[in-house]
């Protein structure tokens, strides 16, 4: 009796897995699509642009520095798969003024047509203890438009190198529990999830665990995703608690070492 | 065999429940404590101030409007439990300029001593479709809700770490746990608070400073009344699946969780309503499309 119930449960799950692609959103066709990538002149953004270009898209790169934009354009164009593809570069600070940004998008749409996919990759990171950071550091479904949020781990990019210059010791030690990714890997995963219309995009097994764990009330794009989240939630939360415990002890150890070295300095 | 395993699991869980209070942080003693409440002149902030005052705390109210501050002060003082208690009012915009906020905290500490608990309740809400919201709204909400919480916290944290005692309360929102139609600007600012709180908690835990993030639902306050004036239909329909709370209830719970920290962040259990929300939004969209075709043919 129990065996029968278990067997029908397994059969039901398998059926869901087979049906799932039929009710997921239709993947976006990249060949000929107009993809805009902000922060596209370096790091993850540049790799995302390359990944889309390799699949036939027309790219608009948006960033501040014109030289870096031209360099990135040359690099991306090496991966063209036909004669018609274009890489357009526009220089602007996306955080400065909305009307400037609106203007940039208008220009891009006049040249390459309406935007099919926007990748918001412009960003910067600064790590430091709360009280040490400069105060200035801190300031569609029914329409068939899908939003994807990507959660990359530490990724080997110029932005990351900059972040490392001022990163506190505790942050570095905690980050060392996961390895640094290559931006090409990250980009491949992001493009795959964006084309598919998946809400969450995560990289690696750590990323998968963190995404499932912190999904909260986020929407799901496929039944299987929802099922996986429900089944793994308890286990992942337990693992997460152990991670948090180890982070807390790293912070405590650093604090005690600092206190010790201060008393040594005083007596010296 | 299975029964034995189940029994020992239950026994283990019961043991954990009994041991838990022993390893939780020591509750903050409110009598005589200095509590600073930003956004304390109305709504949830005022109720939090009243709740703390009723338990013997000394209050500093921080808000922009001086008249509202004085009115709130009179209301709070009715709940005093001894002669020594004081309600101090300081007028400032917590999102404008950090040095002003730092100054305000310094003034408050000169009069009422070091801050034991900071409640970041200053905030505002505006609902509307992503493309209908003024672009400046995104900046304003982030500035008031997020930066307006960063600045006061920044001003008190060093002293709390030195004294090895403190509570920092952030008032987020259920919209800070769940992004809903109409809240693209508001949800992002409330989610930001969560990121700030989690990161800050990891930094200050060894110093016996605890962070609480509150996620109130729709609460019957002047702020909520204002939000309702421009709220889109879809947002209103979705919000009607939960009932509106009284601010006194919300304040009681927040103070309780801040004082007796259950080892981390305040968590509200959310029910899975997404399927019904999606269908509400779809229905409204189809109705709008229908009425548009009717208008065109008319």
Coordinates of C-alpha atoms in Angstrom, one line a residue:
Chain A
X1 CA 0.0 0.0 0.0
X2 CA 2.8 2.4 1.0
X3 CA 4.8 1.2 -2.0
X4 CA 1.9 2.0 -4.3
X5 CA 1.6 5.5 -2.8
X6 CA 5.4 6.1 -3.2
X7 CA 5.4 4.8 -6.7
X8 CA 2.5 7.1 -7.8
X9 CA 4.2 10.0 -6.1
X10 CA 7.4 9.3 -8.1
X11 CA 5.4 9.0 -11.3
X12 CA 3.6 12.3 -10.6
X13 CA 6.9 14.1 -10.1
X14 CA 8.3 12.6 -13.3
X15 CA 5.2 13.7 -15.1
X16 CA 5.7 17.3 -13.8
X17 CA 9.3 17.3 -15.0
X18 CA 8.1 16.3 -18.5
X19 CA 5.2 18.8 -18.6
X20 CA 7.2 21.6 -17.1
X21 CA 8.9 22.9 -20.3
X22 CA 5.4 23.1 -22.0
X23 CA 4.2 25.6 -19.5
X24 CA 7.4 27.6 -19.1
X25 CA 7.8 30.9 -21.0
X26 CA 8.9 30.6 -24.6
X27 CA 12.7 31.2 -24.7
X28 CA 13.8 34.5 -26.2
X29 CA 15.4 34.0 -29.6
X30 CA 18.9 35.6 -29.5
X31 CA 19.7 35.7 -33.2
X32 CA 18.9 39.2 -34.4
X33 CA 17.7 40.3 -31.0
X34 CA 18.7 43.7 -29.7
X35 CA 20.5 43.3 -26.3
X36 CA 21.5 46.3 -24.2
X37 CA 24.2 45.7 -21.6
X38 CA 25.0 48.4 -19.0
X39 CA 28.4 48.1 -17.5
X40 CA 29.2 46.3 -20.7
X41 CA 32.8 47.6 -21.1
X42 CA 34.4 45.2 -18.5
X43 CA 33.9 42.3 -16.2
X44 CA 30.7 40.3 -16.1
X45 CA 28.9 42.8 -18.4
X46 CA 31.5 42.4 -21.2
X47 CA 31.3 38.6 -20.9
X48 CA 27.5 38.7 -21.1
X49 CA 27.7 40.8 -24.2
X50 CA 30.2 38.4 -25.8
X51 CA 27.9 35.4 -24.9
X52 CA 24.9 37.1 -26.5
X53 CA 26.9 38.2 -29.6
X54 CA 28.2 34.6 -30.1
X55 CA 24.5 33.6 -30.3
X56 CA 23.7 36.1 -33.0
X57 CA 22.5 39.2 -31.1
X58 CA 23.0 42.8 -31.9
X59 CA 24.6 44.6 -28.9
X60 CA 24.5 48.0 -27.4
X61 CA 27.2 48.6 -24.8
X62 CA 26.5 51.3 -22.3
X63 CA 29.3 52.5 -19.9
X64 CA 31.0 55.7 -18.9
X65 CA 34.5 55.4 -20.3
X66 CA 34.7 55.7 -24.1
X67 CA 38.2 54.1 -24.4
X68 CA 37.1 51.0 -22.5
X69 CA 34.0 50.9 -24.6
X70 CA 35.9 50.9 -27.8
X71 CA 38.3 48.2 -26.5
X72 CA 35.4 46.0 -25.4
X73 CA 33.7 46.6 -28.8
X74 CA 36.8 45.3 -30.7
X75 CA 37.0 42.3 -28.4
X76 CA 33.3 41.4 -28.8
X77 CA 33.4 41.8 -32.6
X78 CA 36.0 39.0 -32.8
X79 CA 33.1 36.6 -32.0
X80 CA 30.7 37.5 -34.8
X81 CA 28.9 34.7 -36.5
X82 CA 27.6 36.6 -39.5
X83 CA 28.1 39.9 -41.5
X84 CA 25.0 41.7 -40.3
X85 CA 25.9 41.9 -36.5
X86 CA 26.6 45.2 -34.9
X87 CA 28.1 46.4 -31.6
X88 CA 27.0 49.9 -30.7
X89 CA 28.8 51.9 -28.0
X90 CA 27.2 54.7 -26.0
X91 CA 28.9 56.6 -23.2
X92 CA 26.8 57.6 -20.2
X93 CA 26.6 57.4 -16.4
X94 CA 23.5 55.3 -15.9
X95 CA 23.0 56.6 -12.3
X96 CA 23.3 60.3 -12.9
X97 CA 20.2 61.5 -14.6
X98 CA 17.2 59.7 -15.9
X99 CA 16.6 61.9 -19.0
X100 CA 20.2 61.1 -20.1
X101 CA 19.6 57.4 -19.8
X102 CA 16.2 57.7 -21.6
X103 CA 18.0 59.5 -24.4
X104 CA 20.6 56.8 -24.7
X105 CA 18.0 54.1 -25.0
X106 CA 16.2 56.2 -27.6
X107 CA 19.4 56.5 -29.7
X108 CA 20.0 52.8 -29.4
X109 CA 16.5 51.9 -30.5
X110 CA 16.8 54.3 -33.5
X111 CA 19.9 52.4 -34.7
X112 CA 19.2 48.8 -33.7
X113 CA 15.4 48.7 -33.2
X114 CA 13.4 48.1 -30.0
X115 CA 15.2 46.6 -27.1
X116 CA 14.5 42.8 -26.6
X117 CA 16.7 42.3 -23.6
X118 CA 18.2 44.7 -21.1
X119 CA 21.1 43.5 -18.9
X120 CA 21.6 45.8 -15.9
X121 CA 25.2 45.0 -15.1
X122 CA 26.5 48.5 -14.2
X123 CA 27.6 48.3 -10.6
X124 CA 30.4 48.8 -8.1
X125 CA 31.3 47.3 -4.9
X126 CA 33.0 48.7 -1.8
X127 CA 33.6 46.6 1.3
X128 CA 34.4 48.0 4.7
X129 CA 33.1 48.0 8.2
X130 CA 29.9 49.9 8.7
X131 CA 31.4 52.8 10.6
X132 CA 34.5 53.0 8.4
X133 CA 32.7 53.4 5.1
X134 CA 32.5 57.0 3.8
X135 CA 29.0 58.2 4.2
X136 CA 28.9 59.0 0.5
X137 CA 29.3 55.3 -0.3
X138 CA 25.8 54.6 0.8
X139 CA 22.6 56.7 -2.1
X140 CA 5.6 42.3 -16.8
X141 CA 4.3 38.6 -16.8
X142 CA 1.0 39.3 -18.2
X143 CA 3.0 41.4 -20.8
X144 CA 5.4 38.5 -21.6
X145 CA 8.3 40.5 -20.2
X146 CA 10.4 38.4 -17.8
X147 CA 12.7 39.7 -15.2
X148 CA 15.8 37.8 -14.2
X149 CA 17.8 38.6 -11.1
X150 CA 21.3 37.2 -11.2
X151 CA 23.3 36.6 -8.0
X152 CA 26.9 36.1 -9.0
X153 CA 29.5 35.0 -6.4
X154 CA 32.9 36.7 -6.1
X155 CA 33.9 36.9 -9.7
X156 CA 37.4 37.6 -11.2
X157 CA 36.8 41.1 -12.7
X158 CA 38.4 44.5 -12.5
X159 CA 35.5 45.6 -10.2
X160 CA 36.4 42.7 -7.8
X161 CA 40.1 43.7 -7.8
X162 CA 39.1 47.2 -6.7
X163 CA 36.8 45.9 -4.0
X164 CA 39.7 43.8 -2.6
X165 CA 41.8 46.9 -2.1
X166 CA 39.8 48.1 0.9
X167 CA 38.1 44.9 2.0
X168 CA 38.3 44.2 5.8
X169 CA 40.1 41.0 7.0
X170 CA 36.9 39.5 8.3
X171 CA 35.2 39.9 4.9
X172 CA 38.1 38.3 3.1
X173 CA 38.2 35.3 5.5
X174 CA 34.4 34.8 5.1
X175 CA 34.6 35.1 1.3
X176 CA 37.2 32.4 1.2
X177 CA 34.6 29.8 2.0
X178 CA 33.7 29.9 -1.7
X179 CA 36.0 30.1 -4.7
X180 CA 36.3 33.0 -7.1
X181 CA 34.5 32.4 -10.4
X182 CA 35.5 33.3 -14.0
X183 CA 33.3 36.0 -15.5
X184 CA 32.8 33.9 -18.7
X185 CA 31.1 31.2 -16.6
X186 CA 28.9 33.7 -14.8
X187 CA 27.9 35.4 -18.1
X188 CA 27.0 32.1 -19.8
X189 CA 24.7 31.2 -16.9
X190 CA 23.1 34.6 -16.8
X191 CA 22.4 34.6 -20.5
X192 CA 20.9 31.1 -20.4
X193 CA 18.6 32.0 -17.5
X194 CA 17.6 35.4 -19.1
X195 CA 16.8 33.8 -22.4
X196 CA 14.7 31.1 -20.6
X197 CA 12.9 33.8 -18.6
X198 CA 13.9 32.4 -15.2
X199 CA 13.5 34.8 -12.3
X200 CA 16.5 33.6 -10.3
X201 CA 19.9 33.1 -11.9
X202 CA 22.6 31.5 -9.7
X203 CA 26.0 30.1 -10.4
X204 CA 27.4 26.9 -9.0
X205 CA 26.2 24.6 -6.3
X206 CA 26.7 27.2 -3.5
X207 CA 24.7 29.7 -5.7
X208 CA 22.0 27.1 -6.2
X209 CA 21.7 26.5 -2.5
X210 CA 21.7 30.2 -1.6
X211 CA 19.0 30.9 -4.3
X212 CA 16.7 28.2 -3.1
X213 CA 17.2 29.1 0.5
X214 CA 16.5 32.8 0.0
X215 CA 13.8 32.5 -2.6
X216 CA 11.2 33.6 0.0
X217 CA 8.2 34.9 -1.9
X218 CA 10.0 35.3 -5.2
X219 CA 8.0 33.9 -8.2
X220 CA 8.9 30.6 -9.9
X221 CA 9.2 30.2 -13.6
X222 CA 8.7 26.5 -13.7
X223 CA 6.9 23.9 -11.5
X224 CA 10.1 21.9 -11.1
X225 CA 11.8 25.0 -9.7
X226 CA 9.1 25.4 -7.1
X227 CA 9.2 21.7 -6.2
X228 CA 12.9 21.7 -5.8
X229 CA 12.7 24.8 -3.5
X230 CA 10.0 23.2 -1.3
X231 CA 11.9 19.9 -1.0
X232 CA 15.3 21.3 -0.3
X233 CA 14.3 24.2 2.0
X234 CA 14.7 22.5 5.3
X235 CA 18.1 20.9 4.5
X236 CA 19.5 24.1 3.0
X237 CA 18.4 26.2 6.0
X238 CA 20.2 23.7 8.3
X239 CA 23.4 23.9 6.2
X240 CA 23.0 27.7 6.2
X241 CA 22.8 27.9 10.0
X242 CA 26.2 26.1 10.2
X243 CA 27.7 28.5 7.7
X244 CA 26.4 31.5 9.7
X245 CA 27.8 29.9 12.8
X246 CA 31.3 29.7 11.2
X247 CA 31.0 33.3 9.9
X248 CA 30.2 34.5 13.5
X249 CA 33.3 32.6 14.8
X250 CA 35.5 34.2 12.2
X251 CA 34.3 37.6 13.2
X252 CA 34.8 36.8 16.9
X253 CA 38.3 35.4 16.4
X254 CA 39.3 38.5 14.5
X255 CA 37.9 40.7 17.2
X256 CA 39.8 38.8 20.0
X257 CA 43.0 39.0 18.0
X258 CA 42.6 42.7 17.5
X259 CA 42.0 43.1 21.3
X260 CA 45.1 41.0 22.0
X261 CA 47.4 42.9 19.7
X262 CA 46.1 46.2 21.2
X263 CA 47.0 45.2 24.7
X264 CA 50.4 44.0 23.4
X265 CA 51.0 47.5 21.8
X266 CA 50.0 49.2 25.0
X267 CA 52.4 47.2 27.2
X268 CA 55.2 47.5 24.5
Chain B
X1 CA 12.8 1.2 16.1
X2 CA 11.2 4.0 14.1
X3 CA 9.1 4.9 17.2
X4 CA 12.3 5.1 19.3
X5 CA 13.9 7.5 16.7
X6 CA 10.8 9.6 16.6
X7 CA 10.6 9.8 20.4
X8 CA 14.3 10.8 20.8
X9 CA 13.9 13.5 18.0
X10 CA 10.9 15.0 19.9
X11 CA 12.9 14.8 23.2
X12 CA 15.8 16.6 21.5
X13 CA 13.6 19.3 20.1
X14 CA 12.0 19.9 23.6
X15 CA 15.4 20.1 25.1
X16 CA 16.5 22.7 22.6
X17 CA 13.4 24.8 23.4
X18 CA 14.3 24.7 27.1
X19 CA 18.0 25.5 26.5
X20 CA 17.3 28.2 23.9
X21 CA 16.6 31.1 26.3
X22 CA 19.8 30.3 28.2
X23 CA 21.9 30.9 25.0
X24 CA 19.9 33.8 23.7
X25 CA 21.1 37.3 24.3
X26 CA 20.2 38.9 27.6
X27 CA 17.0 41.1 27.2
X28 CA 17.6 44.8 27.2
X29 CA 16.2 46.5 30.3
X30 CA 13.9 49.2 29.2
X31 CA 13.5 51.1 32.5
X32 CA 15.9 54.0 32.4
X33 CA 17.1 53.1 28.9
X34 CA 17.6 55.8 26.3
X35 CA 15.5 55.0 23.2
X36 CA 15.8 57.1 20.0
X37 CA 12.9 56.8 17.6
X38 CA 13.2 58.4 14.1
X39 CA 9.8 59.0 12.5
X40 CA 8.6 59.1 16.1
X41 CA 6.0 61.8 15.7
X42 CA 3.3 59.7 14.0
X43 CA 2.2 56.2 13.0
X44 CA 4.2 53.1 14.0
X45 CA 7.1 55.2 15.4
X46 CA 4.9 57.1 17.8
X47 CA 3.4 53.8 19.0
X48 CA 6.8 52.3 19.5
X49 CA 7.8 55.4 21.6
X50 CA 4.7 55.0 23.7
X51 CA 5.3 51.3 24.2
X52 CA 8.9 51.9 25.4
X53 CA 7.8 54.9 27.6
X54 CA 5.2 52.7 29.3
X55 CA 8.0 50.4 30.2
X56 CA 10.1 53.1 31.8
X57 CA 12.4 54.3 28.9
X58 CA 13.6 57.8 28.3
X59 CA 12.6 58.8 24.7
X60 CA 14.2 61.0 22.0
X61 CA 11.8 61.6 19.2
X62 CA 13.3 62.5 15.9
X63 CA 11.2 63.8 13.0
X64 CA 11.0 66.8 10.7
X65 CA 7.8 68.7 11.7
X66 CA 8.1 70.5 15.1
X67 CA 4.4 70.8 15.7
X68 CA 3.8 67.1 15.2
X69 CA 6.7 66.4 17.5
X70 CA 5.3 68.5 20.3
X71 CA 1.8 66.9 19.9
X72 CA 3.4 63.4 20.0
X73 CA 5.4 64.4 23.1
X74 CA 2.2 65.4 24.9
X75 CA 0.5 62.2 23.9
X76 CA 3.5 60.0 25.0
X77 CA 3.9 61.8 28.3
X78 CA 0.4 60.7 29.4
X79 CA 1.8 57.2 29.8
X80 CA 4.6 58.0 32.2
X81 CA 5.2 55.5 35.0
X82 CA 7.5 57.7 37.2
X83 CA 8.6 61.3 37.7
X84 CA 12.1 61.0 36.2
X85 CA 11.0 60.1 32.6
X86 CA 11.7 62.5 29.8
X87 CA 10.6 62.9 26.2
X88 CA 13.1 64.9 24.1
X89 CA 12.1 66.2 20.7
X90 CA 14.6 67.0 17.9
X91 CA 13.6 68.2 14.5
X92 CA 15.7 67.0 11.5
X93 CA 15.4 65.3 8.1
X94 CA 17.3 62.1 8.7
X95 CA 17.9 61.5 5.0
X96 CA 19.3 64.9 4.1
X97 CA 22.8 65.2 5.5
X98 CA 24.8 62.8 7.7
X99 CA 26.5 65.5 9.7
X100 CA 23.1 66.9 10.8
X101 CA 22.0 63.5 11.9
X102 CA 25.3 62.9 13.8
X103 CA 24.8 66.3 15.5
X104 CA 21.2 65.3 16.6
X105 CA 22.4 62.1 18.1
X106 CA 25.2 64.0 19.9
X107 CA 22.6 66.4 21.4
X108 CA 20.4 63.6 22.5
X109 CA 23.3 61.8 24.2
X110 CA 24.3 65.0 26.0
X111 CA 20.9 65.3 27.5
X112 CA 19.8 61.7 28.1
X113 CA 23.0 59.7 28.0
X114 CA 24.3 57.1 25.5
X115 CA 21.7 55.6 23.2
X116 CA 20.6 52.1 24.2
X117 CA 18.2 51.4 21.5
X118 CA 17.7 53.1 18.1
X119 CA 14.5 52.5 16.2
X120 CA 14.7 53.5 12.5
X121 CA 11.0 54.2 11.8
X122 CA 11.3 57.2 9.5
X123 CA 9.9 56.3 6.1
X124 CA 7.4 56.9 3.4
X125 CA 5.5 54.9 0.9
X126 CA 4.3 55.6 -2.7
X127 CA 2.7 53.0 -4.9
X128 CA 2.2 53.1 -8.6
X129 CA 3.1 51.2 -11.8
X130 CA 6.8 51.1 -12.6
X131 CA 6.4 53.3 -15.7
X132 CA 4.0 55.7 -14.0
X133 CA 6.1 56.5 -11.0
X134 CA 8.1 59.7 -11.2
X135 CA 11.7 58.9 -11.6
X136 CA 12.5 61.1 -8.6
X137 CA 10.3 58.9 -6.5
X138 CA 12.8 56.0 -6.7
X139 CA 15.5 58.3 -5.4
X140 CA 13.3 59.8 -2.7
X141 CA 12.1 56.5 -1.3
X142 CA 15.6 55.1 -1.3
X143 CA 16.9 58.2 0.3
X144 CA 14.3 58.4 3.1
X145 CA 13.7 54.7 3.7
X146 CA 17.2 53.4 3.2
X147 CA 19.7 56.2 3.8
X148 CA 17.4 57.6 6.5
X149 CA 18.1 54.4 8.3
X150 CA 21.8 54.2 7.5
X151 CA 22.6 57.7 8.9
X152 CA 21.2 57.4 12.4
X153 CA 22.5 53.8 12.8
X154 CA 26.0 55.0 11.7
X155 CA 25.8 57.8 14.3
X156 CA 25.1 55.4 17.3
X157 CA 27.0 52.3 16.4
X158 CA 30.4 53.2 17.5
X159 CA 29.2 54.0 21.0
X160 CA 27.1 50.9 21.2
X161 CA 30.1 48.8 20.2
X162 CA 32.3 50.5 22.9
X163 CA 29.7 49.9 25.6
X164 CA 29.1 46.3 24.5
X165 CA 25.3 46.9 24.5
X166 CA 22.8 48.1 22.1
X167 CA 19.8 47.5 19.9
X168 CA 19.2 48.8 16.4
X169 CA 15.8 48.3 15.0
X170 CA 15.0 48.7 11.3
X171 CA 11.4 49.0 10.2
X172 CA 11.1 47.4 6.8
X173 CA 7.8 46.1 5.6
X174 CA 6.2 42.9 4.2
X175 CA 6.9 44.6 0.9
X176 CA 10.6 44.2 2.0
X177 CA 10.1 40.4 1.9
X178 CA 7.9 40.2 -1.1
X179 CA 7.9 42.4 -4.2
X180 CA 4.3 43.3 -5.1
X181 CA 2.7 45.0 -8.0
X182 CA 2.9 48.8 -7.6
X183 CA 5.9 48.7 -5.2
X184 CA 8.9 48.8 -7.5
X185 CA 10.2 51.9 -5.8
X186 CA 9.0 51.0 -2.2
X187 CA 9.9 47.3 -2.1
X188 CA 13.4 48.0 -3.3
X189 CA 14.0 50.5 -0.5
X190 CA 12.6 48.1 2.1
X191 CA 14.6 45.1 0.7
X192 CA 17.7 47.3 0.9
X193 CA 17.1 47.7 4.7
X194 CA 17.2 43.9 5.0
X195 CA 20.6 43.7 3.3
X196 CA 21.9 46.5 5.5
X197 CA 20.5 44.8 8.7
X198 CA 21.9 41.4 7.9
X199 CA 25.4 42.7 7.1
X200 CA 25.4 45.0 10.1
X201 CA 24.3 42.2 12.4
X202 CA 27.2 40.0 11.4
X203 CA 29.6 42.9 12.2
X204 CA 28.2 43.8 15.6
X205 CA 27.2 40.5 17.1
X206 CA 30.4 39.9 19.0
X207 CA 29.9 43.3 20.6
X208 CA 26.5 42.3 22.1
X209 CA 24.7 44.7 19.8
X210 CA 21.6 43.1 18.2
X211 CA 19.8 44.1 15.1
X212 CA 16.1 43.6 14.6
X213 CA 14.3 44.0 11.3
X214 CA 10.5 44.4 11.5
X215 CA 8.3 43.5 8.6
X216 CA 4.9 45.1 9.4
X217 CA 1.9 44.5 7.2
X218 CA -0.5 47.2 6.1
X219 CA -0.9 49.3 9.2
X220 CA -3.6 51.9 10.0
X221 CA -1.4 55.0 10.0
X222 CA -1.3 58.5 8.4
X223 CA 1.5 57.2 6.1
X224 CA -0.8 54.4 5.0
X225 CA -3.6 56.8 4.3
X226 CA -1.3 58.8 2.1
X227 CA -0.2 55.7 0.2
X228 CA -3.8 54.8 -0.5
X229 CA -4.4 58.0 -2.3
X230 CA -2.4 57.0 -5.4
X231 CA -2.4 53.2 -5.1
X232 CA -3.2 51.3 -8.3
X233 CA -6.2 49.0 -8.4
X234 CA -4.2 45.8 -8.7
X235 CA -2.2 46.8 -5.6
X236 CA -5.4 47.5 -3.6
X237 CA -6.9 44.2 -4.6
X238 CA -3.8 42.2 -3.7
X239 CA -3.5 44.0 -0.4
X240 CA -7.1 43.2 0.5
X241 CA -6.0 39.5 1.0
X242 CA -4.6 40.6 4.3
X243 CA -6.2 42.8 6.9
X244 CA -4.9 46.1 8.1
X245 CA -3.2 46.1 11.5
X246 CA -3.4 48.6 14.3
X247 CA -0.1 50.4 14.9
X248 CA -0.3 49.7 18.7
X249 CA -0.2 45.9 17.9
X250 CA 2.7 46.3 15.5
X251 CA 4.6 48.5 18.0
X252 CA 4.1 46.0 20.8
X253 CA 5.5 43.1 18.7
X254 CA 8.4 45.2 17.5
X255 CA 9.5 46.3 20.9
X256 CA 9.1 42.7 22.3
X257 CA 11.3 41.3 19.5
X258 CA 13.9 44.1 19.8
X259 CA 14.2 43.7 23.6
X260 CA 14.2 39.9 23.7
X261 CA 16.0 39.1 20.5
X262 CA 15.3 35.6 19.2
X263 CA 18.9 35.1 18.0
X264 CA 18.7 37.1 14.7
X265 CA 16.1 38.7 12.5
X266 CA 12.4 39.1 13.2
X267 CA 10.7 36.7 10.8
X268 CA 7.1 36.9 9.8
X269 CA 5.7 33.7 8.2
X270 CA 4.2 34.5 4.8
X271 CA 1.6 32.5 3.1
X272 CA 1.9 31.6 -0.5
X273 CA -0.5 34.0 -2.3
X274 CA 1.5 34.5 -5.5
X275 CA -0.8 32.5 -7.8
X276 CA -3.8 34.5 -6.8
X277 CA -1.9 37.8 -7.1
X278 CA -0.8 36.9 -10.6
X279 CA -4.4 36.2 -11.6
X280 CA -5.6 39.5 -10.1
X281 CA -3.0 41.4 -12.2
X282 CA -3.9 39.4 -15.3
X283 CA -7.6 40.0 -14.8
X284 CA -7.1 43.8 -14.4
X285 CA -4.9 43.9 -17.5
X286 CA -7.6 42.1 -19.6
X287 CA -10.3 44.4 -18.3
X288 CA -8.2 47.4 -19.1
X289 CA -7.6 46.0 -22.7
X290 CA -11.3 45.3 -23.1
X291 CA -12.4 48.8 -21.9
X292 CA -9.8 50.3 -24.3
X293 CA -11.2 48.5 -27.3
X294 CA -14.7 49.6 -26.3
X295 CA -13.5 53.2 -26.1
X296 CA -11.9 52.9 -29.5
X297 CA -15.0 51.4 -31.2
X298 CA -17.3 53.9 -29.4

